[in-house]
Amino acid sequence: MPASPGFDFATIGINHGHVYAQTSVMIEAGCRLKAFYGPEDDLAAPYSEAFPEARRVTDEREILEDPEIKLIIGAGILAERAPMAVRAMRHGKDVMLDKPGATSLDQLAELRAVQAETGRILSICYSEHLLQPATIAAGELVRAGAIGKVMQTVGLGPHREGNYPRPDWFYQKARYGGILCDIGSHQVEQFLFFTGASEATVASSQIANFDHPDKPDFDDFGQMVLVSDSATGYIRVDWFTQAGLPVWGDGRLFVLGTEGTIELRKYIDIAGRPGSDHLFLVDGEGVRHIDCASTEVLYGKQLRDDVLNRTETAMGQAHCFLATELALTAQAEATRIGGNRPAVKGRA
């Protein structure tokens, strides 16, 4: 049997469930999970059960100083991700972080400096694009010219807060960064990807705590407008998905082109077709629904090849940093909207 084209990788930071998809996508690409570091026993137990081949270490230096490990992935507490990536890159490791890769512009500046200094790869896994079949399929259509030149994207990213217990850090802005920094970063990256923008600015941004008076440091709503020299983008994210929806959020993306439009219903077609990954294309010929569930996810294989060949096929480094910069800028410059808790029937 020929040797696997992969390599050994390890995990540092398992505080967000995205780490399971990050791990799986590299294993599916032929890489080998050698070890993981996570000091929280309640998080380490299920991760170890899911990936029993990995040895749990008690000190991250065992991973950082292991010459066989080429890539470190991480989904730690959000404010701890950039410092971990800095340590990893300075130990000669490439890095794949869950989004967001940083929670402040100062952290981003250090990431940029250390990445330039070391020449290592820093990839941020924007899963709502890179691991999402409908979004990948939409990108293929746009590249093929199916809707002409893209003029605008509208990204909607509602999330459910109560689908599992949230830790204390989830509500502390110093540790999670804010809603636009966090879940807003998915939509920022997609704006850059679909419009092809290499430069953009934040025209406006707003955040709010509309319905969490007991958690004053928490943003439950955010929106922003992005502008490049040839396109605009509107983004809305929130934590108000209700229990009646059978998925965690009704993620939507609208892409407006000069010759057509694309709408993505990523996770559910409400009261419509079953399943996920729905793409609707409107052009001069008519209206089509495309089931994208079988679209291949290439991110893991591309990142594997980038690590081995020192290329940028999974994500350009400048693109990665710009998406982070815009999300952080929108968060830092956001106007806070006041909101009184409304009277809702059946709730005190």
CSV table of C-alpha atoms in Angstrom, one decimal:
chain,number,residue,atom,x,y,z
A,1,MET,CA,0.0,0.0,0.0
A,2,PRO,CA,1.5,3.4,-0.9
A,3,ALA,CA,2.3,5.8,1.9
A,4,SER,CA,-0.3,8.4,2.8
A,5,PRO,CA,0.3,11.8,1.2
A,6,GLY,CA,-0.4,13.3,4.6
A,7,PHE,CA,1.6,14.2,7.6
A,8,ASP,CA,1.3,14.3,11.4
A,9,PHE,CA,-0.7,17.2,12.9
A,10,ALA,CA,-1.9,18.0,16.4
A,11,THR,CA,-4.6,20.1,18.2
A,12,ILE,CA,-4.1,22.8,20.8
A,13,GLY,CA,-7.4,24.2,22.1
A,14,ILE,CA,-10.7,22.3,22.0
A,15,ASN,CA,-13.1,24.8,23.5
A,16,HIS,CA,-15.4,25.2,20.4
A,17,GLY,CA,-17.1,22.3,18.7
A,18,HIS,CA,-15.8,23.4,15.3
A,19,VAL,CA,-12.6,21.6,16.3
A,20,TYR,CA,-14.3,18.3,15.3
A,21,ALA,CA,-14.8,19.4,11.7
A,22,GLN,CA,-11.3,20.9,11.6
A,23,THR,CA,-9.9,17.6,12.7
A,24,SER,CA,-12.0,15.4,10.5
A,25,VAL,CA,-11.2,17.4,7.3
A,26,MET,CA,-7.5,16.9,7.8
A,27,ILE,CA,-7.9,13.2,8.6
A,28,GLU,CA,-10.0,12.8,5.5
A,29,ALA,CA,-7.1,14.4,3.6
A,30,GLY,CA,-4.8,11.6,4.7
A,31,CYS,CA,-3.2,13.4,7.6
A,32,ARG,CA,-2.6,11.8,11.0
A,33,LEU,CA,-3.7,13.3,14.3
A,34,LYS,CA,-0.8,12.5,16.6
A,35,ALA,CA,-1.7,14.4,19.8
A,36,PHE,CA,-3.9,17.0,21.4
A,37,TYR,CA,-3.7,19.5,24.3
A,38,GLY,CA,-6.8,20.5,26.1
A,39,PRO,CA,-6.7,21.1,29.9
A,40,GLU,CA,-10.5,20.8,30.3
A,41,ASP,CA,-11.3,17.1,31.2
A,42,ASP,CA,-15.0,17.5,30.2
A,43,LEU,CA,-13.9,18.6,26.7
A,44,ALA,CA,-11.0,16.2,26.4
A,45,ALA,CA,-13.1,13.1,27.1
A,46,PRO,CA,-15.4,13.4,24.1
A,47,TYR,CA,-12.6,14.6,21.8
A,48,SER,CA,-10.5,11.6,22.8
A,49,GLU,CA,-13.4,9.3,22.2
A,50,ALA,CA,-14.0,10.7,18.7
A,51,PHE,CA,-10.2,10.5,17.8
A,52,PRO,CA,-8.8,7.7,19.9
A,53,GLU,CA,-5.6,7.6,17.9
A,54,ALA,CA,-4.5,10.9,19.4
A,55,ARG,CA,-2.4,11.0,22.6
A,56,ARG,CA,-3.5,13.6,25.1
A,57,VAL,CA,-0.6,15.6,26.4
A,58,THR,CA,-0.4,17.7,29.6
A,59,ASP,CA,1.8,20.4,28.2
A,60,GLU,CA,1.5,22.0,24.8
A,61,ARG,CA,5.3,22.1,24.5
A,62,GLU,CA,5.2,18.4,23.8
A,63,ILE,CA,3.4,19.3,20.6
A,64,LEU,CA,5.2,22.5,19.8
A,65,GLU,CA,8.6,20.8,20.2
A,66,ASP,CA,7.7,17.6,18.2
A,67,PRO,CA,9.6,17.8,14.9
A,68,GLU,CA,7.2,15.3,13.3
A,69,ILE,CA,4.2,17.6,13.7
A,70,LYS,CA,3.8,19.9,10.7
A,71,LEU,CA,0.4,21.5,11.4
A,72,ILE,CA,-1.4,22.6,14.5
A,73,ILE,CA,-5.1,23.2,14.5
A,74,GLY,CA,-7.0,25.0,17.2
A,75,ALA,CA,-10.4,26.1,18.4
A,76,GLY,CA,-9.6,27.4,21.9
A,77,ILE,CA,-11.2,30.2,23.7
A,78,LEU,CA,-11.4,32.9,21.1
A,79,ALA,CA,-9.0,35.4,22.7
A,80,GLU,CA,-6.4,32.7,23.1
A,81,ARG,CA,-6.3,31.6,19.5
A,82,ALA,CA,-3.9,34.2,18.2
A,83,PRO,CA,-1.4,33.8,21.0
A,84,MET,CA,-1.4,30.0,20.4
A,85,ALA,CA,-0.8,30.6,16.7
A,86,VAL,CA,2.1,32.9,17.4
A,87,ARG,CA,3.8,30.2,19.6
A,88,ALA,CA,3.2,27.6,17.0
A,89,MET,CA,4.6,29.6,14.1
A,90,ARG,CA,7.7,30.5,16.1
A,91,HIS,CA,8.2,26.8,16.6
A,92,GLY,CA,8.1,26.2,12.9
A,93,LYS,CA,4.5,24.9,12.6
A,94,ASP,CA,1.8,25.8,10.1
A,95,VAL,CA,-1.5,26.7,11.8
A,96,MET,CA,-5.2,26.3,11.1
A,97,LEU,CA,-7.4,28.2,13.4
A,98,ASP,CA,-11.2,28.2,13.9
A,99,LYS,CA,-12.6,31.6,13.1
A,100,PRO,CA,-12.0,34.2,14.4
A,101,GLY,CA,-8.3,34.1,14.3
A,102,ALA,CA,-7.9,37.1,16.5
A,103,THR,CA,-10.1,39.2,18.8
A,104,SER,CA,-8.3,42.5,18.6
A,105,LEU,CA,-6.4,44.5,16.0
A,106,ASP,CA,-3.3,44.3,18.2
A,107,GLN,CA,-3.5,40.5,18.0
A,108,LEU,CA,-3.9,40.7,14.2
A,109,ALA,CA,-0.9,42.9,13.9
A,110,GLU,CA,1.2,40.4,15.8
A,111,LEU,CA,-0.1,37.5,13.7
A,112,ARG,CA,0.8,39.4,10.5
A,113,ALA,CA,4.3,40.2,11.9
A,114,VAL,CA,5.1,36.7,13.0
A,115,GLN,CA,3.7,35.1,9.9
A,116,ALA,CA,5.9,37.3,7.8
A,117,GLU,CA,8.9,36.7,10.1
A,118,THR,CA,8.5,32.9,10.0
A,119,GLY,CA,7.0,32.2,6.6
A,120,ARG,CA,4.6,29.8,8.1
A,121,ILE,CA,1.0,29.3,6.9
A,122,LEU,CA,-1.8,30.7,9.0
A,123,SER,CA,-5.2,29.5,7.7
A,124,ILE,CA,-8.5,30.4,9.3
A,125,CYS,CA,-11.2,27.9,8.8
A,126,TYR,CA,-14.3,29.9,7.8
A,127,SER,CA,-16.5,26.9,7.9
A,128,GLU,CA,-19.6,28.6,6.5
A,129,HIS,CA,-17.7,28.8,3.2
A,130,LEU,CA,-14.8,26.4,3.2
A,131,LEU,CA,-16.7,23.4,4.6
A,132,GLN,CA,-20.1,24.3,3.2
A,133,PRO,CA,-21.0,22.6,-0.1
A,134,ALA,CA,-23.6,25.1,-1.3
A,135,THR,CA,-21.2,28.0,-0.8
A,136,ILE,CA,-18.4,26.1,-2.6
A,137,ALA,CA,-20.8,25.3,-5.5
A,138,ALA,CA,-21.8,29.0,-5.7
A,139,GLY,CA,-18.2,30.0,-5.9
A,140,GLU,CA,-17.7,27.6,-8.9
A,141,LEU,CA,-20.7,29.2,-10.7
A,142,VAL,CA,-19.4,32.7,-10.1
A,143,ARG,CA,-15.9,31.8,-11.3
A,144,ALA,CA,-17.5,30.3,-14.5
A,145,GLY,CA,-19.3,33.6,-15.1
A,146,ALA,CA,-22.8,32.3,-14.5
A,147,ILE,CA,-24.1,35.6,-13.1
A,148,GLY,CA,-21.7,38.0,-14.6
A,149,LYS,CA,-19.8,40.5,-12.5
A,150,VAL,CA,-20.7,40.4,-8.8
A,151,MET,CA,-21.9,43.8,-7.5
A,152,GLN,CA,-23.2,42.9,-4.0
A,153,THR,CA,-23.5,40.2,-1.4
A,154,VAL,CA,-26.0,40.0,1.4
A,155,GLY,CA,-25.0,37.5,4.1
A,156,LEU,CA,-27.3,36.5,6.9
A,157,GLY,CA,-26.0,34.5,9.8
A,158,PRO,CA,-28.6,33.9,12.5
A,159,HIS,CA,-27.5,31.5,15.2
A,160,ARG,CA,-29.2,29.6,18.1
A,161,GLU,CA,-27.8,30.5,21.5
A,162,GLY,CA,-29.4,27.7,23.5
A,163,ASN,CA,-28.7,24.6,21.3
A,164,TYR,CA,-26.1,23.6,24.0
A,165,PRO,CA,-24.9,25.1,27.3
A,166,ARG,CA,-22.6,28.0,26.7
A,167,PRO,CA,-19.5,28.6,29.0
A,168,ASP,CA,-19.0,31.8,30.9
A,169,TRP,CA,-16.4,33.1,28.4
A,170,PHE,CA,-19.0,33.1,25.6
A,171,TYR,CA,-20.6,36.2,27.2
A,172,GLN,CA,-17.4,38.0,28.0
A,173,LYS,CA,-16.3,40.4,25.3
A,174,ALA,CA,-12.6,40.4,26.3
A,175,ARG,CA,-12.6,36.6,25.6
A,176,TYR,CA,-15.0,36.2,22.7
A,177,GLY,CA,-14.3,39.5,20.9
A,178,GLY,CA,-17.9,40.5,20.0
A,179,ILE,CA,-20.5,39.3,17.5
A,180,LEU,CA,-19.1,41.0,14.4
A,181,CYS,CA,-15.6,39.8,15.2
A,182,ASP,CA,-16.9,36.3,15.8
A,183,ILE,CA,-19.8,35.0,13.6
A,184,GLY,CA,-19.7,38.2,11.5
A,185,SER,CA,-16.2,37.1,10.2
A,186,HIS,CA,-17.8,34.3,8.2
A,187,GLN,CA,-19.8,36.7,6.1
A,188,VAL,CA,-16.9,39.1,5.7
A,189,GLU,CA,-14.8,36.4,4.2
A,190,GLN,CA,-17.6,35.4,1.8
A,191,PHE,CA,-18.0,39.1,0.6
A,192,LEU,CA,-14.3,39.2,-0.3
A,193,PHE,CA,-14.4,35.8,-1.9
A,194,PHE,CA,-17.5,36.3,-4.1
A,195,THR,CA,-16.6,39.9,-5.1
A,196,GLY,CA,-12.9,39.2,-5.6
A,197,ALA,CA,-12.0,42.3,-3.6
A,198,SER,CA,-8.4,42.6,-2.4
A,199,GLU,CA,-9.2,45.9,-0.6
A,200,ALA,CA,-12.4,47.0,1.2
A,201,THR,CA,-13.5,49.3,4.0
A,202,VAL,CA,-16.2,49.2,6.6
A,203,ALA,CA,-18.8,51.9,5.7
A,204,SER,CA,-20.9,51.4,8.9
A,205,SER,CA,-21.4,48.9,11.6
A,206,GLN,CA,-23.8,48.5,14.6
A,207,ILE,CA,-24.1,46.1,17.5
A,208,ALA,CA,-26.8,45.6,20.1
A,209,ASN,CA,-27.8,43.8,23.2
A,210,PHE,CA,-31.5,43.7,22.6
A,211,ASP,CA,-32.6,40.9,24.8
A,212,HIS,CA,-29.9,39.8,27.3
A,213,PRO,CA,-30.1,42.4,30.1
A,214,ASP,CA,-28.4,39.9,32.5
A,215,LYS,CA,-25.4,39.7,30.2
A,216,PRO,CA,-24.5,43.3,29.4
A,217,ASP,CA,-21.2,42.4,27.8
A,218,PHE,CA,-22.8,40.3,25.2
A,219,ASP,CA,-23.8,41.3,21.6
A,220,ASP,CA,-26.9,39.4,20.5
A,221,PHE,CA,-27.2,41.4,17.2
A,222,GLY,CA,-24.8,43.0,14.7
A,223,GLN,CA,-24.8,44.4,11.2
A,224,MET,CA,-22.3,46.0,8.9
A,225,VAL,CA,-21.9,47.4,5.4
A,226,LEU,CA,-18.7,46.8,3.4
A,227,VAL,CA,-17.5,48.7,0.3
A,228,SER,CA,-14.8,47.9,-2.2
A,229,ASP,CA,-14.0,49.8,-5.4
A,230,SER,CA,-16.5,47.6,-7.3
A,231,ALA,CA,-19.0,46.0,-4.9
A,232,THR,CA,-20.9,46.4,-1.6
A,233,GLY,CA,-21.8,43.9,1.0
A,234,TYR,CA,-24.5,43.9,3.8
A,235,ILE,CA,-24.1,41.5,6.7
A,236,ARG,CA,-26.5,40.7,9.6
A,237,VAL,CA,-25.8,38.3,12.4
A,238,ASP,CA,-27.7,37.5,15.5
A,239,TRP,CA,-28.4,35.0,18.3
A,240,PHE,CA,-32.2,34.8,17.9
A,241,THR,CA,-32.8,31.5,16.1
A,242,GLN,CA,-35.8,29.9,17.8
A,243,ALA,CA,-36.2,26.4,19.1
A,244,GLY,CA,-38.7,25.5,16.5
A,245,LEU,CA,-36.2,25.6,13.7
A,246,PRO,CA,-34.7,22.1,13.3
A,247,VAL,CA,-31.2,23.4,12.6
A,248,TRP,CA,-29.0,25.9,14.5
A,249,GLY,CA,-29.6,28.7,12.0
A,250,ASP,CA,-31.2,29.7,8.7
A,251,GLY,CA,-28.0,30.8,7.0
A,252,ARG,CA,-28.6,32.7,3.8
A,253,LEU,CA,-26.3,34.3,1.2
A,254,PHE,CA,-27.5,36.4,-1.7
A,255,VAL,CA,-25.1,37.2,-4.6
A,256,LEU,CA,-26.1,39.9,-7.1
A,257,GLY,CA,-24.4,39.8,-10.5
A,258,THR,CA,-24.8,41.8,-13.6
A,259,GLU,CA,-26.3,38.8,-15.4
A,260,GLY,CA,-28.1,36.9,-12.6
A,261,THR,CA,-28.5,36.2,-8.9
A,262,ILE,CA,-27.7,33.3,-6.6
A,263,GLU,CA,-29.4,32.6,-3.3
A,264,LEU,CA,-28.1,30.0,-0.9
A,265,ARG,CA,-30.3,28.4,1.7
A,266,LYS,CA,-27.3,26.7,3.4
A,267,TYR,CA,-28.8,24.6,6.2
A,268,ILE,CA,-32.5,24.5,5.6
A,269,ASP,CA,-35.2,25.4,3.0
A,270,ILE,CA,-37.9,26.6,5.5
A,271,ALA,CA,-41.1,24.7,4.8
A,272,GLY,CA,-39.7,23.7,1.4
A,273,ARG,CA,-37.4,21.0,0.1
A,274,PRO,CA,-35.8,18.6,2.6
A,275,GLY,CA,-32.2,18.7,3.5
A,276,SER,CA,-29.5,21.4,3.3
A,277,ASP,CA,-27.3,22.9,0.7
A,278,HIS,CA,-29.9,24.5,-1.6
A,279,LEU,CA,-28.8,26.9,-4.3
A,280,PHE,CA,-31.2,29.0,-6.4
A,281,LEU,CA,-29.9,30.5,-9.7
A,282,VAL,CA,-31.7,33.1,-11.7
A,283,ASP,CA,-30.3,34.2,-15.0
A,284,GLY,CA,-31.5,35.1,-18.5
A,285,GLU,CA,-32.7,31.5,-19.2
A,286,GLY,CA,-34.9,31.1,-16.1
A,287,VAL,CA,-34.9,29.9,-12.5
A,288,ARG,CA,-33.1,26.7,-11.3
A,289,HIS,CA,-32.8,24.9,-8.0
A,290,ILE,CA,-29.5,23.1,-7.6
A,291,ASP,CA,-29.0,20.5,-4.8
A,292,CYS,CA,-25.4,21.0,-3.8
A,293,ALA,CA,-25.1,18.3,-1.1
A,294,SER,CA,-22.7,16.2,-3.2
A,295,THR,CA,-20.3,19.1,-3.9
A,296,GLU,CA,-16.8,18.1,-2.8
A,297,VAL,CA,-15.2,19.9,0.1
A,298,LEU,CA,-11.5,20.4,-0.9
A,299,TYR,CA,-10.2,22.6,2.0
A,300,GLY,CA,-8.5,19.8,3.9
A,301,LYS,CA,-6.8,18.4,0.8
A,302,GLN,CA,-5.8,21.9,-0.4
A,303,LEU,CA,-4.3,22.8,3.0
A,304,ARG,CA,-2.5,19.5,3.1
A,305,ASP,CA,-0.9,20.3,-0.2
A,306,ASP,CA,-0.1,23.9,0.8
A,307,VAL,CA,1.8,22.6,3.9
A,308,LEU,CA,3.8,20.2,1.7
A,309,ASN,CA,4.3,22.4,-1.3
A,310,ARG,CA,4.4,25.9,0.3
A,311,THR,CA,1.5,27.1,-1.9
A,312,GLU,CA,-1.7,29.1,-1.1
A,313,THR,CA,-4.5,27.0,-2.7
A,314,ALA,CA,-6.8,26.7,0.3
A,315,MET,CA,-6.8,30.4,1.1
A,316,GLY,CA,-4.5,33.2,0.2
A,317,GLN,CA,-2.6,34.6,3.2
A,318,ALA,CA,-3.6,38.2,2.3
A,319,HIS,CA,-7.2,37.3,1.9
A,320,CYS,CA,-7.2,35.5,5.3
A,321,PHE,CA,-5.8,38.6,7.1
A,322,LEU,CA,-8.1,41.1,5.3
A,323,ALA,CA,-11.2,39.2,6.3
A,324,THR,CA,-10.0,39.2,9.9
A,325,GLU,CA,-9.1,42.9,9.7
A,326,LEU,CA,-12.5,44.0,8.4
A,327,ALA,CA,-14.4,42.0,11.0
A,328,LEU,CA,-12.3,43.4,13.8
A,329,THR,CA,-12.6,46.9,12.4
A,330,ALA,CA,-16.3,46.6,12.2
A,331,GLN,CA,-16.5,45.5,15.8
A,332,ALA,CA,-14.1,48.2,17.1
A,333,GLU,CA,-16.0,51.0,15.2
A,334,ALA,CA,-19.5,49.7,15.8
A,335,THR,CA,-22.2,52.0,17.1
A,336,ARG,CA,-24.2,50.4,20.0
A,337,ILE,CA,-27.9,50.4,19.5
A,338,GLY,CA,-30.1,50.7,22.6
A,339,GLY,CA,-32.9,48.2,23.0
A,340,ASN,CA,-35.6,47.8,25.6
A,341,ARG,CA,-36.6,44.2,26.4
A,342,PRO,CA,-40.0,43.9,24.7
A,343,ALA,CA,-43.1,42.3,26.4
A,344,VAL,CA,-43.6,38.9,24.9
A,345,LYS,CA,-46.7,36.8,25.5
A,346,GLY,CA,-45.9,33.9,27.9
A,347,ARG,CA,-42.7,35.5,29.2
A,348,ALA,CA,-42.3,37.4,32.4
